[in-house]
Coordinates of C-alpha atoms and ligand atoms in Angstrom, one line a residue:
M54 CA 0.1 0.1 -0.1
L55 CA 2.9 2.4 1.2
F56 CA 4.7 1.5 -2.3
Y57 CA 1.7 2.7 -4.1
V58 CA 1.2 5.9 -2.4
V59 CA 4.7 6.6 -2.8
L60 CA 4.4 5.8 -6.3
L61 CA 1.4 8.7 -6.8
L62 CA 3.4 11.2 -5.0
L63 CA 6.0 11.0 -6.8
G64 CA 4.2 10.7 -9.8
A65 CA 2.6 14.0 -9.0
G66 CA 5.4 15.7 -7.9
A67 CA 7.2 14.8 -11.6
Y68 CA 3.8 16.0 -13.4
Y69 CA 4.3 19.2 -11.5
Y70 CA 8.0 19.7 -12.0
H71 CA 7.1 18.8 -15.5
F72 CA 4.0 21.5 -15.8
T73 CA 5.2 24.4 -14.0
A74 CA 8.9 24.2 -15.8
N75 CA 6.6 23.8 -19.5
R76 CA 5.0 27.1 -18.2
K77 CA 8.3 29.0 -17.2
K78 CA 9.0 28.4 -20.5
I79 CA 6.2 29.6 -22.3
I80 CA 5.2 32.5 -20.2
E81 CA 9.0 33.6 -21.0
R82 CA 8.9 33.4 -24.8
L83 CA 5.5 34.8 -24.7
E84 CA 6.9 37.9 -22.2
V85 CA 9.1 38.9 -25.2
V86 CA 6.0 38.2 -27.9
A87 CA 4.0 40.8 -25.3
Q88 CA 6.9 43.2 -25.1
R89 CA 7.6 43.7 -28.8
R90 CA 3.4 43.9 -29.6
R91 CA 3.3 46.7 -26.8
D92 CA 6.7 48.7 -28.3
D93 CA 4.6 48.4 -31.6
L94 CA 1.8 49.8 -30.3
A95 CA 3.7 53.0 -29.1
K96 CA 5.2 53.5 -32.8
N97 CA 1.9 52.8 -34.2
V98 CA 0.2 55.9 -31.8
V99 CA 3.7 58.1 -32.8
E100 CA 2.4 57.6 -36.4
T101 CA -0.7 58.5 -36.0
R102 CA -0.2 61.6 -34.0
R103 CA 1.6 62.6 -36.9
I104 CA -0.9 62.1 -39.1
A105 CA -3.5 63.5 -36.8
D106 CA -1.4 66.9 -36.5
K107 CA -1.4 67.7 -40.3
L108 CA -5.7 69.0 -39.3
D109 CA -5.6 72.3 -38.4
P110 CA -6.5 72.5 -34.7
K111 CA -9.2 74.7 -35.3
R112 CA -10.9 72.1 -37.7
R113 CA -10.4 69.7 -35.4
D114 CA -12.2 71.5 -32.7
Y115 CA -15.3 72.1 -35.0
V116 CA -15.6 68.5 -36.6
G117 CA -14.7 67.0 -32.5
G118 CA -17.6 69.3 -31.4
L119 CA -20.3 67.4 -33.6
D120 CA -22.6 64.8 -33.0
F121 CA -22.8 61.7 -35.2
I122 CA -26.0 62.8 -37.1
Q123 CA -24.1 66.4 -37.8
L124 CA -21.0 64.7 -38.5
Q125 CA -23.0 62.6 -40.9
N126 CA -24.5 65.5 -42.5
E127 CA -21.9 67.6 -42.7
L128 CA -20.0 65.0 -44.5
Q129 CA -22.5 64.5 -46.9
K130 CA -23.5 68.0 -47.6
G131 CA -19.5 68.2 -48.1
T132 CA -18.6 70.7 -45.6
V133 CA -16.8 68.6 -43.9
T134 CA -14.3 65.9 -45.5
C135 CA -13.7 62.7 -44.8
V136 CA -10.0 63.4 -44.0
E137 CA -10.9 66.0 -41.7
A138 CA -13.0 63.2 -39.8
V139 CA -10.4 60.8 -39.3
R140 CA -8.0 63.2 -38.5
T141 CA -10.6 64.4 -35.9
Y142 CA -11.1 61.1 -34.8
F143 CA -6.9 59.6 -34.5
H144 CA -6.5 62.7 -32.0
K145 CA -9.4 62.3 -29.7
A146 CA -8.8 58.6 -30.0
I147 CA -5.2 59.2 -29.0
L148 CA -6.1 61.4 -25.8
A149 CA -9.2 58.8 -24.6
H150 CA -6.2 56.2 -25.0
E151 CA -3.6 58.3 -23.5
K152 CA -5.9 58.5 -20.2
T153 CA -7.7 55.0 -20.8
N154 CA -5.8 52.8 -22.4
A155 CA -8.5 51.7 -24.7
V156 CA -6.9 51.5 -28.4
T157 CA -4.9 47.7 -29.3
C158 CA -3.7 49.1 -32.6
F159 CA -4.6 52.4 -34.9
I160 CA -5.9 51.6 -38.4
L161 CA -3.3 54.2 -40.4
E162 CA -4.8 53.3 -44.0
A163 CA -8.2 55.2 -42.4
D164 CA -6.3 58.1 -43.5
Q165 CA -5.8 56.6 -47.2
Q166 CA -9.2 55.5 -47.2
A167 CA -10.7 59.1 -46.3
E168 CA -8.3 60.5 -49.0
E169 CA -9.7 58.2 -51.4
L170 CA -13.4 58.9 -50.7
D171 CA -12.9 62.9 -50.8
E172 CA -11.2 62.0 -54.4
K173 CA -14.7 59.9 -55.2
A174 CA -16.7 62.5 -54.0
K175 CA -15.3 65.0 -56.5
Q176 CA -16.1 63.0 -59.3
A177 CA -20.3 64.5 -60.2
S178 CA -21.3 61.0 -60.7
Y179 CA -20.5 59.6 -57.5
V180 CA -23.2 58.7 -55.3
K181 CA -22.0 59.4 -51.4
P182 CA -23.1 56.2 -49.7
P183 CA -25.3 56.9 -45.9
M184 CA -22.4 57.0 -43.9
F185 CA -20.0 58.0 -45.8
G186 CA -16.7 59.1 -43.9
V187 CA -18.1 58.4 -40.3
P188 CA -15.1 56.7 -38.4
L189 CA -15.5 53.7 -37.0
S190 CA -14.3 52.4 -33.6
L191 CA -14.5 48.2 -33.5
K192 CA -13.5 45.9 -30.9
E193 CA -10.1 44.2 -31.5
C194 CA -11.9 40.7 -31.8
L195 CA -13.4 41.4 -35.1
K196 CA -12.1 40.5 -37.9
V197 CA -10.3 43.4 -39.8
K198 CA -8.0 42.1 -43.4
G199 CA -4.5 42.5 -42.0
Y200 CA -5.2 42.7 -38.4
D201 CA -5.0 40.9 -35.2
T202 CA -7.3 39.7 -33.2
T203 CA -6.0 38.1 -29.9
R204 CA -9.1 38.3 -28.0
G205 CA -6.0 39.1 -25.0
F206 CA -4.1 35.9 -26.0
V207 CA -0.2 36.4 -26.5
Q208 CA -0.2 33.3 -28.5
D209 CA -2.3 34.8 -31.1
A210 CA -0.4 38.4 -31.3
Y211 CA 1.3 38.4 -35.2
R212 CA -1.6 36.0 -36.6
P213 CA -3.4 38.9 -39.0
A214 CA -7.0 38.1 -40.5
T215 CA -6.8 37.1 -44.3
E216 CA -10.2 39.0 -44.5
D217 CA -12.1 41.5 -43.3
S218 CA -15.3 40.0 -41.6
I219 CA -18.6 40.4 -43.8
Q220 CA -19.8 42.9 -40.8
I221 CA -16.6 44.5 -41.8
E222 CA -17.3 44.3 -45.6
H223 CA -20.8 46.1 -45.0
Y224 CA -19.9 48.7 -42.9
K225 CA -17.1 49.8 -45.2
K226 CA -19.8 49.8 -48.6
L227 CA -22.2 51.9 -46.4
G228 CA -18.9 54.1 -45.9
L229 CA -18.1 53.6 -42.6
I230 CA -14.2 54.1 -42.0
P231 CA -12.5 51.6 -39.3
F232 CA -9.8 53.6 -37.6
C233 CA -8.9 52.0 -34.7
Q234 CA -9.3 48.8 -32.6
T235 CA -9.8 48.6 -28.9
N236 CA -9.1 46.6 -26.4
V237 CA -10.9 43.7 -24.2
P238 CA -10.2 41.4 -21.5
Q239 CA -8.1 37.9 -22.0
S240 CA -10.7 34.9 -23.1
L241 CA -13.6 38.1 -24.0
L242 CA -15.8 35.5 -20.6
S243 CA -15.7 38.8 -18.4
Y244 CA -16.7 42.3 -17.7
N245 CA -13.5 43.5 -16.9
C246 CA -11.0 45.0 -19.5
S247 CA -7.5 43.8 -19.1
N248 CA -5.0 41.5 -20.6
P249 CA -1.6 40.2 -20.5
L250 CA -0.9 41.6 -24.0
F251 CA -2.4 45.5 -23.8
G252 CA -3.0 45.6 -19.9
T253 CA -5.7 46.9 -18.1
T254 CA -8.3 49.8 -20.1
T255 CA -9.8 52.2 -17.5
N256 CA -12.9 53.9 -17.1
P257 CA -12.7 57.3 -18.4
F258 CA -14.7 58.6 -14.8
D259 CA -12.4 56.8 -12.4
S260 CA -9.7 55.2 -13.5
T261 CA -9.4 52.8 -10.3
R262 CA -12.4 51.6 -11.7
T263 CA -13.1 48.7 -15.0
C264 CA -15.0 50.6 -18.5
G265 CA -16.6 46.8 -18.3
G266 CA -16.4 44.8 -20.8
S267 CA -15.5 42.2 -23.1
S268 CA -16.1 45.6 -25.1
G269 CA -14.8 47.8 -22.5
G270 CA -12.0 49.9 -25.0
E271 CA -15.1 50.5 -27.1
G272 CA -17.0 51.8 -23.4
A273 CA -13.7 53.4 -22.4
L274 CA -12.9 55.1 -26.0
I275 CA -16.5 56.3 -26.7
G276 CA -17.3 57.5 -23.0
G277 CA -14.3 59.3 -23.3
R278 CA -14.8 60.9 -26.2
G279 CA -12.7 59.4 -28.7
S280 CA -14.6 57.9 -31.1
I281 CA -18.3 58.7 -31.8
I282 CA -19.4 55.2 -33.0
G283 CA -18.2 51.4 -32.1
I284 CA -19.1 47.7 -32.6
G285 CA -18.5 45.5 -29.7
T286 CA -19.8 41.8 -29.1
D287 CA -22.1 40.3 -26.5
V288 CA -22.5 37.1 -25.5
G289 CA -23.4 37.9 -21.9
G290 CA -23.5 41.9 -21.4
S291 CA -20.5 42.7 -22.9
V292 CA -21.9 45.7 -25.2
R293 CA -24.2 46.1 -22.5
I294 CA -22.3 46.4 -19.4
P295 CA -19.6 48.6 -21.0
C296 CA -22.3 51.1 -21.9
H297 CA -23.9 51.0 -18.4
F298 CA -20.4 51.6 -16.9
T299 CA -18.8 54.7 -19.1
G300 CA -22.4 56.3 -19.8
T301 CA -22.5 55.0 -23.6
A302 CA -25.9 53.9 -25.2
G303 CA -25.9 50.3 -27.3
I304 CA -27.7 47.7 -28.8
K305 CA -26.7 43.6 -29.2
P306 CA -29.2 42.5 -31.8
S307 CA -30.9 39.0 -31.6
K308 CA -28.6 36.8 -33.2
M309 CA -30.0 36.2 -36.3
R310 CA -30.1 39.7 -37.3
F311 CA -26.1 39.9 -38.4
A312 CA -24.3 37.7 -40.6
H313 CA -21.8 36.0 -38.5
R314 CA -19.6 34.5 -41.5
G315 CA -16.1 35.3 -41.5
G316 CA -16.2 36.4 -37.8
G317 CA -14.6 34.9 -34.4
A318 CA -16.2 33.8 -30.9
S319 CA -14.9 33.7 -27.9
V320 CA -15.7 30.4 -27.2
P321 CA -16.8 28.6 -30.5
G322 CA -19.9 25.6 -30.4
K323 CA -22.2 27.3 -27.7
P324 CA -25.6 26.5 -29.8
M325 CA -28.0 28.1 -27.4
I326 CA -26.0 31.6 -26.1
D327 CA -26.9 33.8 -28.7
A328 CA -24.1 36.1 -29.5
N329 CA -24.1 38.6 -31.9
D330 CA -21.8 42.5 -32.8
G331 CA -23.7 45.3 -31.5
P332 CA -23.0 49.4 -31.8
M333 CA -22.2 51.4 -28.7
A334 CA -21.8 55.2 -29.1
Q335 CA -22.7 58.2 -27.5
D336 CA -26.0 58.9 -27.8
V337 CA -29.4 56.4 -28.6
R338 CA -30.0 58.3 -32.4
A339 CA -26.5 57.2 -33.6
N340 CA -27.4 53.6 -32.9
V341 CA -30.5 54.1 -34.4
E342 CA -29.1 56.1 -37.8
F343 CA -26.4 53.6 -37.5
L344 CA -28.8 50.5 -37.8
R345 CA -31.3 52.0 -40.2
N346 CA -28.5 51.9 -42.7
V347 CA -27.2 49.2 -42.2
W348 CA -30.6 47.0 -41.9
G349 CA -31.9 48.9 -44.5
D350 CA -29.1 47.4 -46.8
I351 CA -29.0 44.1 -44.7
D352 CA -29.7 41.9 -48.2
F353 CA -25.3 42.6 -48.8
Q354 CA -24.9 40.7 -45.6
S355 CA -28.0 38.1 -46.5
D356 CA -26.2 37.2 -50.3
R357 CA -22.8 36.3 -48.8
D358 CA -24.5 34.3 -45.7
P359 CA -27.9 32.6 -46.2
Y360 CA -27.8 32.0 -42.3
C361 CA -28.7 35.9 -42.0
P362 CA -32.0 36.3 -42.9
P363 CA -33.1 39.6 -45.3
V364 CA -34.9 40.8 -42.1
H365 CA -35.0 44.8 -43.1
W366 CA -35.4 47.7 -40.9
N367 CA -39.1 48.1 -39.7
E368 CA -39.4 52.0 -39.6
S369 CA -42.8 51.2 -38.8
L370 CA -42.1 49.8 -35.7
Y371 CA -39.4 52.2 -34.7
S372 CA -41.4 55.2 -35.5
S373 CA -45.0 54.2 -34.5
E374 CA -47.3 56.4 -33.0
K375 CA -48.8 53.4 -31.1
K376 CA -48.4 53.2 -27.4
L377 CA -46.0 50.8 -25.9
R378 CA -47.3 48.1 -23.6
V379 CA -43.6 48.3 -21.2
G380 CA -43.2 45.2 -18.2
Y381 CA -40.4 46.5 -15.9
Y382 CA -38.8 45.1 -12.9
I383 CA -36.0 46.2 -10.5
D384 CA -34.4 43.2 -8.9
D385 CA -34.5 39.6 -10.6
G386 CA -34.7 37.5 -7.4
W387 CA -31.2 36.4 -8.3
F388 CA -29.1 39.5 -7.3
T389 CA -30.3 42.7 -6.1
P390 CA -29.0 46.0 -8.0
T391 CA -27.5 48.7 -5.8
P392 CA -30.0 51.7 -5.3
A393 CA -28.7 53.7 -7.8
L394 CA -29.9 51.0 -10.6
Q395 CA -33.0 50.7 -9.1
R396 CA -34.0 54.5 -9.5
A397 CA -32.5 54.8 -12.7
V398 CA -35.6 51.9 -13.9
L399 CA -38.0 54.2 -11.9
E400 CA -36.9 57.0 -13.0
S401 CA -37.5 55.6 -16.6
K402 CA -40.3 54.4 -16.2
K403 CA -41.8 57.7 -15.2
H404 CA -40.4 59.1 -18.2
L405 CA -42.1 56.2 -20.1
E406 CA -45.3 56.6 -18.5
N407 CA -45.3 61.1 -18.7
A408 CA -45.2 59.9 -22.7
G409 CA -48.3 58.1 -22.4
H410 CA -47.3 54.2 -22.5
T411 CA -48.5 51.8 -20.1
V412 CA -45.8 50.3 -17.9
I413 CA -46.6 47.3 -15.0
P414 CA -44.6 45.1 -13.3
F415 CA -43.1 42.2 -14.4
Y416 CA -41.3 39.3 -12.8
P417 CA -38.7 37.1 -14.5
P418 CA -39.2 33.7 -14.0
R419 CA -37.1 31.5 -11.7
L420 CA -33.4 33.1 -12.2
T421 CA -31.5 31.1 -10.1
K422 CA -32.3 28.5 -12.6
V423 CA -31.6 30.3 -15.5
M424 CA -28.1 31.0 -13.7
Q425 CA -27.4 27.7 -13.5
L426 CA -28.7 27.0 -17.6
Y427 CA -26.5 30.3 -18.8
F428 CA -23.4 28.8 -17.0
R429 CA -24.2 25.0 -18.1
A430 CA -24.8 26.4 -21.8
V431 CA -21.9 29.2 -22.3
C432 CA -19.1 26.5 -20.4
L433 CA -20.8 23.8 -22.6
D434 CA -17.4 21.8 -21.8
G435 CA -16.8 22.8 -18.5
G436 CA -14.7 25.4 -19.6
Q437 CA -12.4 23.2 -21.0
Y438 CA -11.7 25.0 -24.4
V439 CA -10.7 28.6 -22.7
L440 CA -9.0 26.7 -19.9
N441 CA -6.8 25.0 -22.2
K442 CA -5.9 27.7 -24.3
L443 CA -5.1 30.4 -21.2
L444 CA -2.8 27.3 -19.8
K445 CA -1.1 28.2 -23.2
D446 CA -0.7 31.6 -22.1
I447 CA 0.2 34.2 -19.9
I448 CA -2.8 34.0 -17.3
E449 CA -4.3 37.8 -16.8
P450 CA -4.2 38.4 -12.8
T451 CA -8.0 40.3 -12.9
I452 CA -9.6 36.8 -14.3
R453 CA -7.4 34.5 -12.0
F454 CA -10.1 33.9 -9.8
Q455 CA -12.3 33.0 -12.3
V456 CA -10.1 30.6 -13.7
T457 CA -9.4 28.9 -10.9
L458 CA -13.0 28.0 -10.7
W459 CA -12.6 26.6 -14.0
M460 CA -9.3 24.4 -12.9
V461 CA -11.3 22.2 -10.5
P462 CA -12.5 19.5 -12.0
T463 CA -16.6 19.4 -12.3
W464 CA -16.8 16.3 -10.1
V465 CA -15.3 18.1 -7.2
Q466 CA -17.3 21.3 -7.4
R467 CA -20.4 19.1 -7.2
I468 CA -19.3 17.2 -4.5
L469 CA -18.3 20.7 -2.4
S470 CA -21.6 22.5 -3.5
Y471 CA -23.2 20.7 -0.5
P472 CA -21.4 21.6 2.2
V473 CA -21.2 25.1 0.8
S474 CA -24.8 25.3 0.3
L475 CA -24.9 25.6 3.8
V476 CA -23.0 28.9 4.5
F477 CA -22.9 30.2 0.5
P478 CA -26.2 29.5 -1.4
R479 CA -26.4 31.0 -4.1
M480 CA -22.7 29.9 -4.7
A481 CA -23.6 26.4 -4.6
V482 CA -25.7 27.0 -7.3
L483 CA -23.2 28.1 -9.6
M484 CA -21.1 25.1 -8.8
Q485 CA -23.6 22.6 -9.8
S486 CA -23.9 24.4 -13.2
L487 CA -20.9 23.2 -15.1
T488 CA -21.6 20.5 -17.2
R489 CA -21.3 16.9 -16.0
D490 CA -22.4 14.6 -18.8
T491 CA -24.2 15.2 -22.9
F492 CA -27.4 13.9 -20.8
E493 CA -27.1 16.6 -18.3
L494 CA -26.5 19.5 -21.7
R495 CA -29.4 18.2 -23.6
E496 CA -31.4 18.6 -20.8
A497 CA -30.5 21.6 -20.2
Y498 CA -31.0 22.9 -23.7
A499 CA -34.3 21.2 -23.5
D500 CA -34.8 23.6 -20.3
I501 CA -33.7 26.7 -22.1
E502 CA -36.0 26.2 -24.9
A503 CA -38.6 25.9 -22.7
Y504 CA -37.9 28.8 -20.9
R505 CA -38.4 30.9 -24.4
E506 CA -41.6 29.4 -24.4
E507 CA -42.4 30.5 -20.9
Y508 CA -41.2 34.0 -20.8
V509 CA -42.4 35.1 -24.5
G510 CA -45.6 33.4 -23.0
M511 CA -45.7 35.7 -20.2
M512 CA -45.1 38.7 -22.4
M513 CA -47.6 37.9 -24.8
K514 CA -50.4 37.1 -22.1
D515 CA -49.8 41.4 -20.8
N516 CA -49.4 41.9 -24.4
L517 CA -46.3 43.2 -23.6
D518 CA -44.1 45.2 -26.3
V519 CA -40.7 45.5 -24.3
I520 CA -39.3 45.0 -20.8
L521 CA -37.4 47.6 -19.0
C522 CA -34.9 46.3 -16.5
P523 CA -31.7 47.0 -14.6
A524 CA -28.3 46.6 -16.7
S525 CA -26.2 45.3 -14.0
V526 CA -26.0 44.9 -10.1
M527 CA -23.5 48.0 -10.0
P528 CA -21.6 50.9 -11.2
A529 CA -18.1 50.0 -12.5
P530 CA -16.6 48.4 -10.0
Q531 CA -12.6 48.2 -9.4
H532 CA -11.0 46.0 -12.1
D533 CA -10.7 43.0 -10.3
I534 CA -14.4 42.5 -9.2
P535 CA -15.8 41.3 -11.8
S536 CA -14.4 37.9 -12.2
K537 CA -15.0 37.3 -8.6
V538 CA -18.7 38.4 -9.3
V539 CA -19.0 36.2 -12.3
S540 CA -22.8 35.9 -11.0
G541 CA -23.2 39.6 -11.7
V542 CA -24.3 39.0 -15.2
S543 CA -27.9 38.1 -14.8
Y544 CA -29.5 41.3 -15.9
T545 CA -27.6 40.7 -19.0
C546 CA -27.2 37.2 -20.0
L547 CA -30.8 36.4 -19.5
Y548 CA -31.2 38.4 -22.6
N549 CA -28.8 36.1 -24.7
L550 CA -30.2 33.1 -23.0
L551 CA -33.5 34.1 -24.7
D552 CA -31.9 35.5 -27.8
F553 CA -33.9 38.9 -27.6
G554 CA -32.8 42.4 -28.8
A555 CA -31.0 44.2 -25.4
G556 CA -29.8 48.1 -25.4
V557 CA -28.5 50.2 -22.5
V558 CA -29.1 54.0 -22.4
P559 CA -27.7 56.3 -20.1
V560 CA -30.1 57.7 -17.3
T561 CA -28.2 58.7 -14.2
T562 CA -25.4 59.0 -11.9
V563 CA -24.8 58.0 -8.5
S564 CA -26.1 60.4 -5.9
K565 CA -25.0 60.8 -2.4
S566 CA -28.6 60.0 -1.4
D567 CA -27.8 56.2 -3.5
E568 CA -25.2 55.7 -1.5
E569 CA -26.8 56.3 2.3
K570 CA -29.3 54.1 0.8
L571 CA -26.5 51.8 -0.5
I572 CA -24.6 51.9 2.7
N573 CA -28.0 51.3 5.2
E574 CA -30.2 48.9 3.2
Y575 CA -27.9 46.5 0.5
P576 CA -27.9 43.4 1.8
E577 CA -25.3 42.0 3.2
T578 CA -26.0 38.3 3.3
D579 CA -23.2 36.3 1.4
K580 CA -19.6 37.1 -0.4
W581 CA -21.2 38.6 -3.4
Y582 CA -23.4 41.0 -1.7
Q583 CA -20.5 41.9 0.2
T584 CA -18.1 42.6 -2.2
V585 CA -20.7 44.1 -4.7
K586 CA -21.9 47.2 -1.5
K587 CA -17.9 47.1 -0.7
A588 CA -17.1 47.7 -4.6
T589 CA -20.2 50.7 -4.9
I590 CA -19.2 52.7 -2.2
G591 CA -17.3 55.8 -3.5
A592 CA -18.9 55.5 -6.4
I593 CA -20.4 59.0 -6.2
G594 CA -20.5 60.4 -9.8
M595 CA -20.7 57.2 -11.8
P596 CA -23.2 56.7 -14.8
I597 CA -26.1 54.4 -14.9
G598 CA -27.7 52.8 -17.5
V599 CA -30.9 50.9 -17.7
Q600 CA -31.8 47.9 -20.0
V601 CA -34.9 47.3 -22.4
A602 CA -35.3 44.1 -24.0
A603 CA -37.6 42.6 -26.7
P604 CA -37.7 39.2 -28.6
P605 CA -35.9 38.6 -31.6
F606 CA -36.6 41.2 -35.2
R607 CA -38.4 43.5 -32.3
E608 CA -34.8 45.4 -32.2
E609 CA -37.0 48.6 -32.9
A610 CA -39.1 48.7 -30.3
V611 CA -36.0 48.5 -27.9
L612 CA -34.3 51.6 -29.9
R613 CA -37.7 53.4 -30.0
T614 CA -37.9 52.7 -26.2
M615 CA -34.4 53.7 -25.6
R616 CA -34.9 56.9 -27.2
E617 CA -38.1 58.0 -25.5
I618 CA -36.4 57.6 -22.6
E619 CA -33.2 59.3 -24.0
L620 CA -35.0 62.6 -25.4
A621 CA -37.1 62.7 -21.8
I622 CA -33.6 63.2 -20.1
T623 CA -31.5 64.5 -22.4
G624 CA -34.6 67.2 -24.0
K625 CA -32.6 66.5 -27.8
Ligands
LIG216 C1 -17.8 27.3 -9.1 C2 -18.4 28.1 -10.2 C3 -18.4 28.0 -12.1 C4 -19.0 28.8 -12.9 C5 -17.5 28.9 -13.4 C6 -17.8 30.0 -14.5 C7 -16.7 30.9 -14.7 C8 -17.4 32.1 -15.2 C9 -17.7 31.6 -17.3 C10 -18.3 32.7 -17.6 C11 -18.6 34.2 -17.1 C12 -19.5 34.5 -18.0 C13 -19.7 36.2 -18.0 C14 -20.3 37.3 -19.3 C15 -18.8 38.4 -19.7 C16 -19.6 38.6 -20.4 C17 -18.8 38.2 -22.0 C18 -19.3 38.4 -23.3 O1 -20.4 39.4 -23.4 N1 -18.4 38.1 -24.1 C19 -18.2 38.8 -25.5 C20 -18.1 37.6 -26.3 O2 -17.6 37.0 -25.8 O3 -18.0 37.8 -27.5

C-alpha cells in the first residue's frame, strides 16, 4: 500500500515539476512577444499622432464638437471632408487612449481610405453612401484584414486576419472608415478589460474602476469621447455592461440580425447562448441611424451569408405612434442591484409613463435556474476550451479567480457544492452549473427552449412590447471585481439565453443619497453582496444606464423605447 502511495506522490510531483517548468518556458517566450507588441503599439501611436497633427486644430475642434448626426450630415454635404473626420478622431482617440489605455492598434490606412473617398466625392456621378466618411472604432476581436484578433491571448499576436468579416465589408461599403481597434479582457468571457498583451483599460470617469467588458475598450473610448461610434460583441452583456459603466448607449441585437460568416467568437460551438455584435455610441440616435442604414441594406449580408435572414429595418415599428406596453422590474430575484440602478429604472418608468406608455410590473421567472442554465450552456465543456487556451498563455491576474474556478474538476465542484450550500447557497448554485455529461447538457438545452416559451408566453399574456430593467447589479467596480462576481451578469445574460434584442441607455449617475441607501439598506447576506456593496461605496458620480429588451426581430421597438428615455432626459 505504502509503495503505491509513494509511487502516486512521485508521479504527481514529476507531473507538477514538468507542468511548471513547461509553463515557465511558455511564459518567458510570450513575455518577449507581448513586449514587442506593446512597443509596436507605441510606434503606431506616434505615427497616428503625426497624421492627426496635419489637421488645423481649429478645424479639429469644430469637427470634434459635432455629434453623429451632425457629422454624418456635414460629410454628406461636403462641408467636412473624410480626411478631417478621420484625423479629428485619430486625435481624440489618442487623448482618450492616453487616459484609459483603450486602443490596441490604430488603423493607419484609414487616412488613405479617407483621401480616396474625398477624391471619389469630387466626381459628379459619385453617390455618397449613407455613412460616408464616418470614423468607426472596432472591438479587437472583429476580423479586419491585416489586423490581429488576439482576444487578449499573447499566443495569437502577429496572426492577422486574412479577410474582412462580412460585417466589416458591409460597414466599409456604407462609407464607414474603421480607424482603430480596442481592448478586451483575455478570453472575452469577463466584464472587466485587462489582458497580458495590452494591459488594463480604465474607466474614463475613474481610473481605479473598470470600463466593463468585454467590449471595454469601446466603452472607454466612446465614453472618453475618442470615438463617435464603435462595434462590440455580446455573449452575456459585453456590449451592454460597458455602456452602463461608461455612460454610453448600445444594443445587442438578436443573433440572426447580422451575418456571422467570417466573424470570430470567444467560445465557438455554444448553440443556445446567442451572441451578436452590436453598435455602441455616445447616444441612442447614433445607434438608430447606424442600424437604420445597415439593416436597410441587409441584403448585402444575407447575400453573402445565407444564415442571415434578409430582415430589413422596420421603420413603422420604430416610428409607430401606438403607445407601448412595457413590463418592468427592479430586482430579478437572483441579485438585488444597488440603489442607483433601481432608481434609474423607476425614473425611466416615469419618463415612459409621462410619454403616455403603459408600464406594469413584470417578474422574470426562476432566475436562479436561468443562471445555472446560462453557465452550463456558455461553458458547455466545463470551461475546457478556454482553459486549454489560457494554460498556453500568460494568465491575466484580474481573471485569476475565475480561471481557478474552471480548474476545479466538475465532479469536485459538485461534491463541494453540498457543504458550500449551507453557508453560501448562491455560490453552490454556480458550483452545480458546469456540465457533468451530455445527458445533462441535452436537458439544459431543452430547459432553455422551455424557458424561452414560458417567457414570451408571459409577455404575450400581458401584451407587452418591451421589458425595462436594470443593466447590471452595480456601477463600474474596481478592475478585479468582475471575476469575483461572475454571478453579477444575470440582468444581461438572461437576454442572450432568450436571444432577445437588448440595449442600454444612460439615465443618471450615482448620487449621495444612493450611497446612503446602499450603506444602510443594501444586503450583506453573502460574499457576493458584500463585495458589490464594498465596490459601490465611493462610486458617486459614476454613470448608470437602464436596459430595454424585446423578443427577436423587434430591435426597433427596443431602440424606440431607449430613444424616448433619452429624449426625456436630455431633451435632444
Ligand atoms: C464554481 C463556479 C463555476 C462557474 C464558473 C464560471 C466561470 C465564468 C464563466 C463565464 C463568465 C461569463 C461572463 C460573461 C461576461 C460577458 C461576456 C461577453 O459577453 N463576451 C462577449 C463575447 O464573448 O463576444
